[in-house]
Amino acid sequence: MLSENEAKILFFLRDLKRATSLEIATKIGIPESSVLSLIELLREKGYVKTEIKSEKYYILTEEGRKRKESGLPEDILINTLNGQEKDLNEIKNILDEDFNIAISWARRKGLIEIKEGKVIPKVKTYTSPEYLALSNLEKADTNTINLLKKRGLIEEKERKVVNIELIKEPKEFEVGISNLNREMIVSGEWKKYKLRKYNVEAFPPYYTISKKHYFKEFLEKVKDIMISLGFKEINTGYIEMEFYNFDLLFQPQDHPAREIHDSFSVEGLGKIEDKELLNNVKEIHEKFWKYEWKQDITLRLMLRSQTTATTARLLASRPKAPQKVFTLGKVFRPDAIDATHLIEFHQLDGVVIDDNFTFRDLLGVLKEIFYRLGIKEIKFKPAYFPFTEPSVEVYGYLEKLGWVEMCGAGLLRPEILSSVGIHSMAGAWGIGIERLAMSFLNISDIRLLYSNNIEYIRDVKVKIE
Amino acid sequence: MVTIILNKYKLLDKIRIGQQKLEDLLFNLKSEVKPIDESNIEIEINADRLDLLSSDGIARAIKGLLEKELGEAKYNVIDTEYTLIVDHVRTRPYALAAVVYNAKIDLEELIQFQEKLHGTIGRKRKKVAIGIHDLRKVDTKTIEYKEVPLSYKFIPLYGNKELTISEILDKTEQGKLYGNISIANGVSPAIVQENGEVLSIPPIINSNKTKLDESTEDFFIDVTGTSFEAVAQTLDIIVSNLAEAGGTIGRVKVLKSTNSSQSSSPLLIHKIQNVREDYVKRVLGIKISEEEICKHIMRMRMNCDIENGVIRVTVPQYRVDILNEIDVVEDIAMSIGYNNLEPNKYISINYGSYDYITLVERKIRELGIGAGFVEIFNFVLIKDRKLLSNEYVKILNPITEEYNAVRDSLIPVILDFLSKNQHAKFPIRVFETGDVVIYDSSTDTGFRNDKRATYAIMDNEVSYEDIQAPIHYILKSLGLEVTYKEENNNIFIEGRSASIVYENEKMGIIGEVNPDILIKFGIEYPTVIAELCISQIAKKLHNQR
């Protein structure tokens, strides 16, 4: 099959039968070097035969270019005289440095006579054949060429000329083209050609594909599950008062989890308008934990260490039962950062407030959430959290890791519910998300959930779920 | 979670069960067992069950679950001639004492028990400190708790020469660790014999005089602290567990020097907690009779009796975690076994609902992908020096300087990301959506989360329009026909930056990053960035619904 450029050369030769590589290059508009390699391909395919000859050619010298521009000195002399006699000195002034050349060539060609210091022209005008040849060296006869050589106006050079002769007519359907265009399709002209084959088995060049982030997608999936279970999503801020992070959740002010190395503190104090709520919480703390509860501690600001703070804010709004609410967000805890620990991670907190909600109902909700997350096997372990009673930890079975603790949960303590005036039962839970995500995304280093390597992110496989 | 290390064989011998059974029973008591070596195991104890911090406490609980012993454990308690005079000690005013005779203990384990109590209820000795002495080495029947000057001398535990309290503070590890808790006004709390000899300076160190050894069977125990409740509970737990090891508890008279009121300790606090049958049923969602309820309570080593339909629970001294009726219900559930409670089938009859901002964020993420940006996900915490404004939240107690502030914009986050990816295949087109924290005086904390979307392109050559075009059409897709108003700031090149405006409100900023900023992040390639305020956009879209 013929390439587009091969075809172009053959169709050009179909009319001329023979041409040089230079002619082809000039007419078709392809560099001569490319033409030579295409001709070689055509010769191998038996379409043309080639003959390589050496050819003399001439180029103008610097003086030649100058004379071509302004004329030969003898021509200027004759045309300046315009049939009148003139003193040699006068002419010397006009012709300046060309004076000698002009006089000597004009005499040699018999165009002038010199008598008593005067130049007498024999013709009125004159254009020398050498001058005409300067503009058209290819057409010049040998004598003129020799003369120009002698006068140093041209220089002889030699080059290879490839003569190409067509020996087999091309047929149109033999021509292959790379690209279709609109005109070819509409006119039907495409039928005349063959579309060239590609090396379709070769790999393509690099291509960036945009995708959603794998871990964000997992988080969104978790949200979807909660929505499908009938829960309403809420969100609150990262900067929180100790009141919502701890006090409202029945965590005494000297509880170890409130020590300086267990949560990040932020300068400043918050404010709580609900004085009744503050007072209820103070009373309950002082009654059960037997210490002096301090308001300036409860108003201190921190980065929330649990999304249960969001649940606490919901409770503080004294919602009417029934309620099913969840939040999924970042929490912050000081820790040494390594393959299994970060200082910020996600929690899924949820709460169900309902008149007849029981501990077994809570276990049922947890079982369903984990089932939909893909954990089919779970077990329950008694646990301790300041804000729930009974409290339970959920262990899930992961193929690679075995039984893994996944969730803390329980019924909210009556002390908490009474402080916000809720008379129904309420179950709540908090699920750490990163460990689950690591398992489902098959990631062994938690830091990879937040990789800052673009190539890693680009290469991550998409999960079908 | 607290962990204790126990000799496996000694523990199994006390309760006469196999290891697997032990693990199963402890699992249902909130605890987990991990092997340490051939003969030792590590047990995780939950912070509420202080009574389980020794092998004797564990044995007591397990005997209940095995129904070898039911109800409250009965211990011998006798009166003694010992008296504790409690003087006015300003830094830790409360003190109680007890003696225990004939307790067969493992010395190492007793020290561990003491330390774990110091760490939990004692709040690292700040709230409660415990001194345990060899009773044979206590010379007088009257012991005094009072303040002594720092020049007071005694030989500290494991020492070989007398030191002043000041020297102990300076030279011993214990002194350095705990000295600042109790020393004030040039005096230290001290437990001293009648003859003035020091037995301990709480919460720092005991005297070497009454050092325990393997043969010690009779003990004098002092507990001091800042909370009377905690002091009493701690002493109750210690004597109960020593009594479980066969000891006889001896009461010590306690005299307040200030008002000469007399009492005795340990208090062995018993509390009556009524439990309603229907409450148990309502909380757990099970059918259960009063008798069964009582049986479970007894298995949890509390006494229970039913009088006129009222279930009366006697909470013994070692169960300091029982505050209320609900705590007894949890014990009933634990006795039944959580995994014997069939989870109720979850049925939902209502629809859930997304926070509106979640829906907007999702659409913006999809459009970002459509516009050819790869989604990235970075930390909320960042090094303050990378931030470009002065209005960020600084963490007062950061773990590392790398993460000592909260991001107030995603622009520095994304620049930091780009700086780490200059050798990746170009162009780099990335975006991130997420929360930043900004000041807002209208909220109760003075701060507010603000949801942003930030896009960046880094390439060998890149210009304003390369980022403006996709952002424009992302916003147009959301139905927002925005305009651009030149706005110069230090992040972008002058004349190549604009605010994105919709209905006369700023929705974000866009521009070519100033090379000064690029250099600050070590970025060597031209970069364009746009940041959108999703919170603002969501407000507009919500209003248009």
mmCIF file of C-alpha atoms in Angstrom, chain A residues 38-310:
data_model
loop_
_atom_site.group_PDB
_atom_site.id
_atom_site.type_symbol
_atom_site.label_atom_id
_atom_site.label_comp_id
_atom_site.label_asym_id
_atom_site.label_seq_id
_atom_site.Cartn_x
_atom_site.Cartn_y
_atom_site.Cartn_z
ATOM 1 C CA LEU A 38 10.187 8.225 -0.273
ATOM 2 C CA ILE A 39 11.677 7.620 -3.755
ATOM 3 C CA GLU A 40 13.771 4.838 -2.314
ATOM 4 C CA LEU A 41 10.584 3.201 -0.926
ATOM 5 C CA LEU A 42 8.864 3.591 -4.315
ATOM 6 C CA ARG A 43 11.857 2.107 -6.107
ATOM 7 C CA GLU A 44 11.680 -0.935 -3.804
ATOM 8 C CA LYS A 45 7.976 -1.274 -4.562
ATOM 9 C CA GLY A 46 8.780 -1.181 -8.334
ATOM 10 C CA TYR A 47 7.041 2.074 -9.276
ATOM 11 C CA VAL A 48 10.071 4.084 -10.344
ATOM 12 C CA LYS A 49 13.627 3.702 -11.416
ATOM 13 C CA THR A 50 16.266 6.184 -10.461
ATOM 14 C CA GLU A 51 19.428 7.441 -12.012
ATOM 15 C CA ILE A 52 21.926 9.424 -10.002
ATOM 16 C CA LYS A 53 24.012 11.930 -11.907
ATOM 17 C CA SER A 54 26.459 14.593 -11.050
ATOM 18 C CA GLU A 55 25.516 18.009 -12.352
ATOM 19 C CA LYS A 56 27.374 21.268 -12.602
ATOM 20 C CA TYR A 57 25.628 24.411 -11.573
ATOM 21 C CA TYR A 58 26.552 27.989 -10.974
ATOM 22 C CA ILE A 59 25.913 30.453 -8.248
ATOM 23 C CA LEU A 60 26.561 34.189 -8.191
ATOM 24 C CA THR A 61 29.652 35.478 -6.401
ATOM 25 C CA GLU A 62 29.299 38.485 -4.187
ATOM 26 C CA GLU A 63 30.300 40.704 -7.071
ATOM 27 C CA GLY A 64 27.888 38.862 -9.323
ATOM 28 C CA ARG A 65 25.034 39.656 -6.947
ATOM 29 C CA LYS A 66 26.134 43.292 -6.887
ATOM 30 C CA ARG A 67 26.271 43.533 -10.697
ATOM 31 C CA LYS A 68 22.924 41.778 -11.019
ATOM 32 C CA GLU A 69 21.502 44.514 -8.844
ATOM 33 C CA SER A 70 23.086 47.581 -10.436
ATOM 34 C CA GLY A 71 24.254 46.541 -13.915
ATOM 35 C CA LEU A 72 27.637 45.824 -15.530
ATOM 36 C CA PRO A 73 30.054 48.821 -15.616
ATOM 37 C CA GLU A 74 30.280 48.970 -19.475
ATOM 38 C CA ASP A 75 26.477 48.972 -19.717
ATOM 39 C CA ILE A 76 26.327 51.853 -17.236
ATOM 40 C CA LEU A 77 29.041 53.711 -19.224
ATOM 41 C CA ILE A 78 27.235 53.472 -22.590
ATOM 42 C CA ASN A 79 23.849 54.319 -21.165
ATOM 43 C CA THR A 80 25.266 57.303 -19.251
ATOM 44 C CA LEU A 81 26.940 58.679 -22.443
ATOM 45 C CA ASN A 82 23.664 58.208 -24.313
ATOM 46 C CA GLY A 83 25.501 58.715 -27.734
ATOM 47 C CA GLN A 84 27.464 61.893 -26.628
ATOM 48 C CA GLU A 85 31.247 62.289 -26.341
ATOM 49 C CA LYS A 86 32.660 63.033 -22.935
ATOM 50 C CA ASP A 87 36.047 63.787 -21.321
ATOM 51 C CA LEU A 88 37.733 60.795 -19.693
ATOM 52 C CA ASN A 89 38.134 62.777 -16.499
ATOM 53 C CA GLU A 90 34.456 63.543 -16.364
ATOM 54 C CA ILE A 91 33.649 59.852 -16.821
ATOM 55 C CA LYS A 92 36.172 58.898 -14.145
ATOM 56 C CA ASN A 93 34.234 61.068 -11.720
ATOM 57 C CA ILE A 94 30.941 59.436 -12.621
ATOM 58 C CA LEU A 95 32.095 55.777 -12.589
ATOM 59 C CA ASP A 96 34.588 56.090 -9.779
ATOM 60 C CA GLU A 97 36.165 52.692 -9.034
ATOM 61 C CA ASP A 98 34.353 50.900 -11.885
ATOM 62 C CA PHE A 99 36.002 53.335 -14.412
ATOM 63 C CA ASN A 100 38.821 50.997 -15.502
ATOM 64 C CA ILE A 101 36.576 47.945 -15.853
ATOM 65 C CA ALA A 102 33.999 49.907 -17.839
ATOM 66 C CA ILE A 103 36.548 51.455 -20.257
ATOM 67 C CA SER A 104 38.431 48.209 -20.776
ATOM 68 C CA TRP A 105 35.307 46.008 -21.455
ATOM 69 C CA ALA A 106 33.670 48.699 -23.617
ATOM 70 C CA ARG A 107 36.804 48.916 -25.752
ATOM 71 C CA ARG A 108 37.157 45.160 -25.929
ATOM 72 C CA LYS A 109 33.573 44.821 -27.074
ATOM 73 C CA GLY A 110 34.146 47.666 -29.602
ATOM 74 C CA LEU A 111 31.538 49.859 -28.055
ATOM 75 C CA ILE A 112 33.746 52.963 -27.748
ATOM 76 C CA GLU A 113 36.814 54.730 -29.144
ATOM 77 C CA ILE A 114 39.165 56.973 -27.209
ATOM 78 C CA LYS A 115 40.612 59.984 -28.902
ATOM 79 C CA GLU A 116 42.437 62.942 -27.370
ATOM 80 C CA GLY A 117 41.164 62.287 -23.919
ATOM 81 C CA LYS A 118 37.596 61.897 -25.054
ATOM 82 C CA VAL A 119 35.355 58.864 -25.134
ATOM 83 C CA ILE A 120 33.345 58.500 -28.284
ATOM 84 C CA PRO A 121 30.402 55.942 -28.034
ATOM 85 C CA LYS A 122 29.580 53.821 -31.017
ATOM 86 C CA VAL A 123 26.121 52.888 -29.895
ATOM 87 C CA LYS A 124 23.461 54.888 -28.053
ATOM 88 C CA THR A 125 22.326 52.162 -25.609
ATOM 89 C CA TYR A 126 23.670 48.780 -24.592
ATOM 90 C CA THR A 127 22.667 45.768 -22.458
ATOM 91 C CA SER A 128 25.264 43.052 -22.229
ATOM 92 C CA PRO A 129 24.251 39.389 -22.650
ATOM 93 C CA GLU A 130 26.258 38.609 -19.450
ATOM 94 C CA TYR A 131 23.972 40.903 -17.503
ATOM 95 C CA LEU A 132 20.874 39.124 -18.771
ATOM 96 C CA ALA A 133 22.456 35.784 -17.922
ATOM 97 C CA LEU A 134 22.992 36.843 -14.299
ATOM 98 C CA SER A 135 19.223 36.662 -13.757
ATOM 99 C CA ASN A 136 18.806 33.397 -15.558
ATOM 100 C CA LEU A 137 21.904 31.247 -15.173
ATOM 101 C CA GLU A 138 20.184 27.989 -16.187
ATOM 102 C CA LYS A 139 19.366 29.322 -19.664
ATOM 103 C CA ALA A 140 22.712 30.914 -20.370
ATOM 104 C CA ASP A 141 24.926 29.529 -23.211
ATOM 105 C CA THR A 142 28.356 28.156 -22.617
ATOM 106 C CA ASN A 143 30.169 31.243 -23.952
ATOM 107 C CA THR A 144 28.338 33.574 -21.646
ATOM 108 C CA ILE A 145 28.906 31.240 -18.727
ATOM 109 C CA ASN A 146 32.587 31.123 -19.467
ATOM 110 C CA LEU A 147 32.707 34.884 -19.766
ATOM 111 C CA LEU A 148 30.921 35.307 -16.400
ATOM 112 C CA LYS A 149 33.327 32.835 -14.858
ATOM 113 C CA LYS A 150 36.244 34.761 -16.285
ATOM 114 C CA ARG A 151 34.912 38.049 -14.965
ATOM 115 C CA GLY A 152 34.511 36.433 -11.505
ATOM 116 C CA LEU A 153 30.791 37.030 -11.376
ATOM 117 C CA ILE A 154 29.788 33.377 -10.960
ATOM 118 C CA GLU A 155 31.216 30.317 -9.291
ATOM 119 C CA GLU A 156 30.942 26.709 -10.464
ATOM 120 C CA LYS A 157 29.474 24.044 -8.094
ATOM 121 C CA GLU A 158 28.596 20.399 -8.412
ATOM 122 C CA ARG A 159 25.630 18.453 -7.049
ATOM 123 C CA LYS A 160 23.983 15.045 -7.246
ATOM 124 C CA VAL A 161 20.841 14.949 -9.228
ATOM 125 C CA VAL A 162 18.435 12.073 -8.867
ATOM 126 C CA ASN A 163 16.469 11.551 -12.009
ATOM 127 C CA ILE A 164 13.324 9.647 -11.424
ATOM 128 C CA GLU A 165 11.380 7.832 -14.087
ATOM 129 C CA LEU A 166 7.943 6.364 -13.617
ATOM 130 C CA ILE A 167 7.839 2.744 -14.701
ATOM 131 C CA LYS A 168 4.505 1.598 -13.230
ATOM 132 C CA GLU A 169 1.299 3.608 -13.037
ATOM 133 C CA PRO A 170 -0.163 3.850 -9.538
ATOM 134 C CA LYS A 171 -3.742 2.873 -8.968
ATOM 135 C CA GLU A 172 -5.839 5.038 -6.631
ATOM 136 C CA PHE A 173 -7.102 2.283 -4.367
ATOM 137 C CA GLU A 174 -3.563 1.383 -3.525
ATOM 138 C CA VAL A 175 -3.210 4.628 -1.678
ATOM 139 C CA GLY A 176 -3.461 4.548 2.103
ATOM 140 C CA ILE A 177 -4.319 7.641 4.110
ATOM 141 C CA SER A 178 -3.921 8.258 7.817
ATOM 142 C CA ASN A 179 -6.699 10.637 8.581
ATOM 143 C CA LEU A 180 -10.185 11.058 7.306
ATOM 144 C CA ASN A 181 -11.677 14.486 7.103
ATOM 145 C CA ARG A 182 -15.170 15.797 6.755
ATOM 146 C CA GLU A 183 -14.878 16.461 2.991
ATOM 147 C CA MET A 184 -13.672 12.956 2.237
ATOM 148 C CA ILE A 185 -16.558 11.419 4.156
ATOM 149 C CA VAL A 186 -19.247 13.672 2.697
ATOM 150 C CA SER A 187 -17.990 13.410 -0.926
ATOM 151 C CA GLY A 188 -17.495 9.669 -0.726
ATOM 152 C CA GLU A 189 -13.928 10.172 -1.821
ATOM 153 C CA TRP A 190 -12.791 8.066 1.146
ATOM 154 C CA LYS A 191 -13.807 4.992 -0.825
ATOM 155 C CA LYS A 192 -10.908 5.590 -3.230
ATOM 156 C CA TYR A 193 -8.397 5.135 -0.513
ATOM 157 C CA LYS A 194 -7.332 2.616 2.014
ATOM 158 C CA LEU A 195 -7.085 3.729 5.661
ATOM 159 C CA ARG A 196 -3.638 2.891 6.830
ATOM 160 C CA LYS A 197 -3.251 0.256 9.518
ATOM 161 C CA TYR A 198 -1.792 1.269 12.820
ATOM 162 C CA ASN A 199 0.282 -0.759 15.212
ATOM 163 C CA VAL A 200 -2.776 -1.198 17.359
ATOM 164 C CA GLU A 201 -0.954 -3.473 19.753
ATOM 165 C CA ALA A 202 1.477 -0.810 20.825
ATOM 166 C CA PHE A 203 0.858 0.980 24.186
ATOM 167 C CA PRO A 204 -0.502 4.497 24.065
ATOM 168 C CA PRO A 205 1.307 7.588 25.277
ATOM 169 C CA TYR A 206 0.812 8.705 28.935
ATOM 170 C CA TYR A 207 -2.603 10.098 29.667
ATOM 171 C CA THR A 208 -3.872 11.591 32.948
ATOM 172 C CA ILE A 209 -7.351 10.575 33.895
ATOM 173 C CA SER A 210 -9.204 12.643 36.476
ATOM 174 C CA LYS A 211 -10.831 10.722 39.264
ATOM 175 C CA LYS A 212 -12.463 11.189 42.561
ATOM 176 C CA HIS A 213 -10.291 10.489 45.589
ATOM 177 C CA TYR A 214 -10.507 6.899 46.804
ATOM 178 C CA PHE A 215 -10.846 7.746 50.492
ATOM 179 C CA LYS A 216 -13.355 10.561 49.887
ATOM 180 C CA GLU A 217 -15.398 8.068 47.907
ATOM 181 C CA PHE A 218 -15.361 5.677 50.853
ATOM 182 C CA LEU A 219 -16.548 8.460 53.164
ATOM 183 C CA GLU A 220 -19.367 9.301 50.770
ATOM 184 C CA LYS A 221 -20.347 5.659 50.627
ATOM 185 C CA VAL A 222 -20.606 5.616 54.421
ATOM 186 C CA LYS A 223 -22.887 8.659 54.257
ATOM 187 C CA ASP A 224 -25.043 6.956 51.636
ATOM 188 C CA ILE A 225 -25.432 3.938 53.906
ATOM 189 C CA MET A 226 -26.617 6.107 56.780
ATOM 190 C CA ILE A 227 -29.070 7.909 54.511
ATOM 191 C CA SER A 228 -30.372 4.575 53.249
ATOM 192 C CA LEU A 229 -30.992 3.617 56.877
ATOM 193 C CA GLY A 230 -33.165 6.696 57.316
ATOM 194 C CA PHE A 231 -30.727 8.959 59.169
ATOM 195 C CA LYS A 232 -30.477 12.715 58.850
ATOM 196 C CA GLU A 233 -27.028 14.210 58.344
ATOM 197 C CA ILE A 234 -25.775 17.080 60.521
ATOM 198 C CA ASN A 235 -22.387 18.808 60.808
ATOM 199 C CA THR A 236 -20.707 21.083 63.328
ATOM 200 C CA GLY A 237 -17.328 22.824 63.511
ATOM 201 C CA TYR A 238 -13.858 21.532 64.382
ATOM 202 C CA ILE A 239 -13.356 24.157 67.094
ATOM 203 C CA GLU A 240 -15.414 23.081 70.050
ATOM 204 C CA MET A 241 -16.013 23.916 73.666
ATOM 205 C CA GLU A 242 -15.074 21.351 76.274
ATOM 206 C CA PHE A 243 -18.735 21.560 77.286
ATOM 207 C CA TYR A 244 -19.921 19.750 74.171
ATOM 208 C CA ASN A 245 -16.873 17.549 73.811
ATOM 209 C CA PHE A 246 -16.878 16.412 77.473
ATOM 210 C CA ASP A 247 -19.095 17.995 80.125
ATOM 211 C CA LEU A 248 -22.464 17.442 78.527
ATOM 212 C CA LEU A 249 -21.317 13.869 77.929
ATOM 213 C CA PHE A 250 -20.870 13.296 81.663
ATOM 214 C CA GLN A 251 -17.099 13.275 81.469
ATOM 215 C CA PRO A 252 -15.792 14.755 84.745
ATOM 216 C CA GLN A 253 -13.458 17.711 84.500
ATOM 217 C CA ASP A 254 -10.550 15.756 85.968
ATOM 218 C CA HIS A 255 -11.111 12.781 83.632
ATOM 219 C CA PRO A 256 -7.809 11.523 82.174
ATOM 220 C CA ALA A 257 -9.105 11.997 78.602
ATOM 221 C CA ARG A 258 -9.252 15.724 79.319
ATOM 222 C CA GLU A 259 -5.584 16.014 80.137
ATOM 223 C CA ILE A 260 -3.401 18.255 78.046
ATOM 224 C CA HIS A 261 -1.806 15.441 76.044
ATOM 225 C CA ASP A 262 -5.117 13.856 75.073
ATOM 226 C CA SER A 263 -6.661 16.714 73.166
ATOM 227 C CA PHE A 264 -5.485 19.793 71.280
ATOM 228 C CA SER A 265 -6.322 23.071 72.968
ATOM 229 C CA VAL A 266 -7.015 26.391 71.322
ATOM 230 C CA GLU A 267 -6.812 29.813 72.923
ATOM 231 C CA GLY A 268 -10.037 31.487 73.945
ATOM 232 C CA LEU A 269 -13.361 30.756 75.607
ATOM 233 C CA GLY A 270 -16.726 30.018 74.052
ATOM 234 C CA LYS A 271 -20.081 31.164 75.307
ATOM 235 C CA ILE A 272 -23.278 29.319 76.178
ATOM 236 C CA GLU A 273 -26.541 31.204 76.333
ATOM 237 C CA ASP A 274 -28.536 28.305 77.749
ATOM 238 C CA LYS A 275 -27.998 28.922 81.485
ATOM 239 C CA GLU A 276 -30.454 26.194 82.447
ATOM 240 C CA LEU A 277 -28.447 23.618 80.533
ATOM 241 C CA LEU A 278 -25.196 24.789 82.119
ATOM 242 C CA ASN A 279 -26.779 24.536 85.517
ATOM 243 C CA ASN A 280 -28.201 21.060 84.898
ATOM 244 C CA VAL A 281 -24.822 19.778 83.794
ATOM 245 C CA LYS A 282 -23.108 21.361 86.801
ATOM 246 C CA GLU A 283 -25.608 19.770 89.190
ATOM 247 C CA ILE A 284 -25.276 16.323 87.708
ATOM 248 C CA HIS A 285 -21.495 16.424 87.715
ATOM 249 C CA GLU A 286 -21.345 17.599 91.298
ATOM 250 C CA LYS A 287 -23.933 15.085 92.459
ATOM 251 C CA PHE A 288 -22.385 12.001 90.880
ATOM 252 C CA TRP A 289 -18.692 12.811 90.579
ATOM 253 C CA LYS A 290 -18.515 14.809 93.808
ATOM 254 C CA TYR A 291 -16.221 17.657 92.856
ATOM 255 C CA GLU A 292 -16.558 21.370 92.235
ATOM 256 C CA TRP A 293 -17.552 21.835 88.582
ATOM 257 C CA LYS A 294 -15.996 24.895 86.971
ATOM 258 C CA GLN A 295 -17.571 26.952 84.232
ATOM 259 C CA ASP A 296 -14.287 28.384 82.940
ATOM 260 C CA ILE A 297 -13.107 24.839 82.220
ATOM 261 C CA THR A 298 -16.261 23.913 80.331
ATOM 262 C CA LEU A 299 -15.999 26.988 78.093
ATOM 263 C CA ARG A 300 -12.392 26.317 77.068
ATOM 264 C CA LEU A 301 -11.828 25.841 73.350
ATOM 265 C CA MET A 302 -10.282 22.759 71.785
ATOM 266 C CA LEU A 303 -10.158 20.844 68.533
ATOM 267 C CA ARG A 304 -12.963 18.345 68.960
ATOM 268 C CA SER A 305 -11.617 14.930 69.942
ATOM 269 C CA GLN A 306 -14.811 13.081 69.088
ATOM 270 C CA THR A 307 -17.723 13.665 66.750
ATOM 271 C CA THR A 308 -19.876 12.840 69.759
ATOM 272 C CA ALA A 309 -19.502 16.590 70.314
ATOM 273 C CA THR A 310 -21.829 16.984 67.336
#
